Amino acid sequence: MFNTEIVSKYLQQIGKYPYVKNEEENGLKITVENDCLIWSGSPHDLIDMADLFVSLAISGENKGQHWHIDTTTLVAEDSMIRELILERND
C-alpha cells in the first residue's frame, strides 16, 4: 500500500496547503477525556492523517490493510495514546 498524499497534493493545487511550518510542531497529541478521544495537532499533522485515511480507503487492497502511526512517525512523544492502527475492514 502506498500513501498517495492525495489530500496534500489537492490542497497544494488549489493554494490552500499551509506551507509555513511552525517550529513547535511535534506531532498529534491524542488524549482521552470523559470517554472522548481527542486528536490535537497542527494543520500539517491533521493533513498528514487525512492523507493516510484516504490512501487506505482507496488502496484497492484486500481486507486487513493498515497503517501504524506511532511516536516515530506522527504521534507526539507526550501523547497519552502513543500508537494508532488504522485498519481497512473490507
PDB file of C-alpha atoms in Angstrom:
ATOM      1  CA  MET A   1       0.000   0.000   0.000  1.00  0.00           C
ATOM      2  CA  PHE A   2       1.227   3.462  -0.873  1.00  0.00           C
ATOM      3  CA  ASN A   3       0.439   6.830   0.729  1.00  0.00           C
ATOM      4  CA  THR A   4      -0.771   8.779  -2.300  1.00  0.00           C
ATOM      5  CA  GLU A   5      -0.848  12.077  -0.356  1.00  0.00           C
ATOM      6  CA  ILE A   6      -3.949  12.954  -2.351  1.00  0.00           C
ATOM      7  CA  VAL A   7      -5.186  15.473   0.228  1.00  0.00           C
ATOM      8  CA  SER A   8      -1.836  17.302   0.413  1.00  0.00           C
ATOM      9  CA  LYS A   9      -1.492  17.389  -3.353  1.00  0.00           C
ATOM     10  CA  TYR A  10      -5.027  18.675  -3.836  1.00  0.00           C
ATOM     11  CA  LEU A  11      -4.588  21.402  -1.203  1.00  0.00           C
ATOM     12  CA  GLN A  12      -1.319  22.474  -2.848  1.00  0.00           C
ATOM     13  CA  GLN A  13      -3.026  22.531  -6.245  1.00  0.00           C
ATOM     14  CA  ILE A  14      -5.787  24.868  -5.047  1.00  0.00           C
ATOM     15  CA  GLY A  15      -3.403  27.025  -2.975  1.00  0.00           C
ATOM     16  CA  LYS A  16      -4.798  26.004   0.437  1.00  0.00           C
ATOM     17  CA  TYR A  17      -1.894  23.948   1.791  1.00  0.00           C
ATOM     18  CA  PRO A  18      -0.345  25.627   4.862  1.00  0.00           C
ATOM     19  CA  TYR A  19       3.247  25.951   3.635  1.00  0.00           C
ATOM     20  CA  VAL A  20       4.720  27.682   6.686  1.00  0.00           C
ATOM     21  CA  LYS A  21       5.555  25.055   9.273  1.00  0.00           C
ATOM     22  CA  ASN A  22       5.671  26.112  12.911  1.00  0.00           C
ATOM     23  CA  GLU A  23       8.929  25.181  14.672  1.00  0.00           C
ATOM     24  CA  GLU A  24       6.940  23.951  17.683  1.00  0.00           C
ATOM     25  CA  GLU A  25       5.050  21.265  15.750  1.00  0.00           C
ATOM     26  CA  ASN A  26       5.754  17.885  17.259  1.00  0.00           C
ATOM     27  CA  GLY A  27       3.002  15.565  16.066  1.00  0.00           C
ATOM     28  CA  LEU A  28      -0.505  14.625  17.076  1.00  0.00           C
ATOM     29  CA  LYS A  29      -1.344  14.669  20.748  1.00  0.00           C
ATOM     30  CA  ILE A  30      -4.034  12.086  21.454  1.00  0.00           C
ATOM     31  CA  THR A  31      -5.856  12.120  24.775  1.00  0.00           C
ATOM     32  CA  VAL A  32      -8.943  10.607  26.336  1.00  0.00           C
ATOM     33  CA  GLU A  33     -11.227  12.751  28.478  1.00  0.00           C
ATOM     34  CA  ASN A  34     -14.656  11.703  29.759  1.00  0.00           C
ATOM     35  CA  ASP A  35     -14.862   8.784  27.299  1.00  0.00           C
ATOM     36  CA  CYS A  36     -13.959  11.139  24.440  1.00  0.00           C
ATOM     37  CA  LEU A  37     -10.949  10.653  22.143  1.00  0.00           C
ATOM     38  CA  ILE A  38      -9.319  13.993  21.333  1.00  0.00           C
ATOM     39  CA  TRP A  39      -6.814  14.459  18.495  1.00  0.00           C
ATOM     40  CA  SER A  40      -4.887  17.702  18.652  1.00  0.00           C
ATOM     41  CA  GLY A  41      -2.313  18.716  16.073  1.00  0.00           C
ATOM     42  CA  SER A  42      -1.048  21.324  13.683  1.00  0.00           C
ATOM     43  CA  PRO A  43      -2.618  21.777  10.253  1.00  0.00           C
ATOM     44  CA  HIS A  44       0.261  19.707   8.813  1.00  0.00           C
ATOM     45  CA  ASP A  45      -0.345  16.864  11.277  1.00  0.00           C
ATOM     46  CA  LEU A  46      -4.060  16.786  10.501  1.00  0.00           C
ATOM     47  CA  ILE A  47      -3.469  16.845   6.746  1.00  0.00           C
ATOM     48  CA  ASP A  48      -0.915  14.025   7.093  1.00  0.00           C
ATOM     49  CA  MET A  49      -3.554  11.928   8.900  1.00  0.00           C
ATOM     50  CA  ALA A  50      -6.122  12.746   6.216  1.00  0.00           C
ATOM     51  CA  ASP A  51      -3.632  11.530   3.590  1.00  0.00           C
ATOM     52  CA  LEU A  52      -3.253   8.217   5.451  1.00  0.00           C
ATOM     53  CA  PHE A  53      -7.020   7.736   5.817  1.00  0.00           C
ATOM     54  CA  VAL A  54      -7.672   8.462   2.142  1.00  0.00           C
ATOM     55  CA  SER A  55      -4.819   6.275   0.879  1.00  0.00           C
ATOM     56  CA  LEU A  56      -6.116   3.397   2.995  1.00  0.00           C
ATOM     57  CA  ALA A  57      -9.676   3.906   1.746  1.00  0.00           C
ATOM     58  CA  ILE A  58      -8.687   3.925  -1.939  1.00  0.00           C
ATOM     59  CA  SER A  59      -5.917   1.326  -1.791  1.00  0.00           C
ATOM     60  CA  GLY A  60      -7.989  -1.347  -3.514  1.00  0.00           C
ATOM     61  CA  GLU A  61      -6.198  -3.925  -1.392  1.00  0.00           C
ATOM     62  CA  ASN A  62      -7.820  -6.780   0.468  1.00  0.00           C
ATOM     63  CA  LYS A  63      -9.224  -6.660   3.990  1.00  0.00           C
ATOM     64  CA  GLY A  64      -6.637  -6.096   6.693  1.00  0.00           C
ATOM     65  CA  GLN A  65      -4.591  -3.350   5.067  1.00  0.00           C
ATOM     66  CA  HIS A  66      -3.452  -0.950   7.750  1.00  0.00           C
ATOM     67  CA  TRP A  67      -1.191   1.890   8.802  1.00  0.00           C
ATOM     68  CA  HIS A  68       0.733   2.001  12.088  1.00  0.00           C
ATOM     69  CA  ILE A  69       1.122   5.520  13.425  1.00  0.00           C
ATOM     70  CA  ASP A  70       3.286   6.000  16.487  1.00  0.00           C
ATOM     71  CA  THR A  71       5.836   8.299  18.105  1.00  0.00           C
ATOM     72  CA  THR A  72       8.400   7.529  15.410  1.00  0.00           C
ATOM     73  CA  THR A  73       6.015   8.785  12.735  1.00  0.00           C
ATOM     74  CA  LEU A  74       3.176  11.192  13.539  1.00  0.00           C
ATOM     75  CA  VAL A  75       2.241  10.853  17.232  1.00  0.00           C
ATOM     76  CA  ALA A  76       3.721  13.341  19.718  1.00  0.00           C
ATOM     77  CA  GLU A  77       6.093  11.981  22.368  1.00  0.00           C
ATOM     78  CA  ASP A  78       3.887  13.372  25.148  1.00  0.00           C
ATOM     79  CA  SER A  79       0.670  11.901  23.749  1.00  0.00           C
ATOM     80  CA  MET A  80      -1.480   9.877  26.167  1.00  0.00           C
ATOM     81  CA  ILE A  81      -2.033   7.340  23.364  1.00  0.00           C
ATOM     82  CA  ARG A  82       1.292   6.594  21.703  1.00  0.00           C
ATOM     83  CA  GLU A  83       0.243   4.255  18.896  1.00  0.00           C
ATOM     84  CA  LEU A  84      -2.659   4.095  16.450  1.00  0.00           C
ATOM     85  CA  ILE A  85      -3.536   1.452  13.919  1.00  0.00           C
ATOM     86  CA  LEU A  86      -5.779   2.480  11.042  1.00  0.00           C
ATOM     87  CA  GLU A  87      -7.247  -0.666   9.524  1.00  0.00           C
ATOM     88  CA  ARG A  88      -9.406  -1.321   6.495  1.00  0.00           C
ATOM     89  CA  ASN A  89     -12.110  -3.899   7.243  1.00  0.00           C
ATOM     90  CA  ASP A  90     -13.426  -4.735   3.775  1.00  0.00           C
TER      91      ASP A  90
END
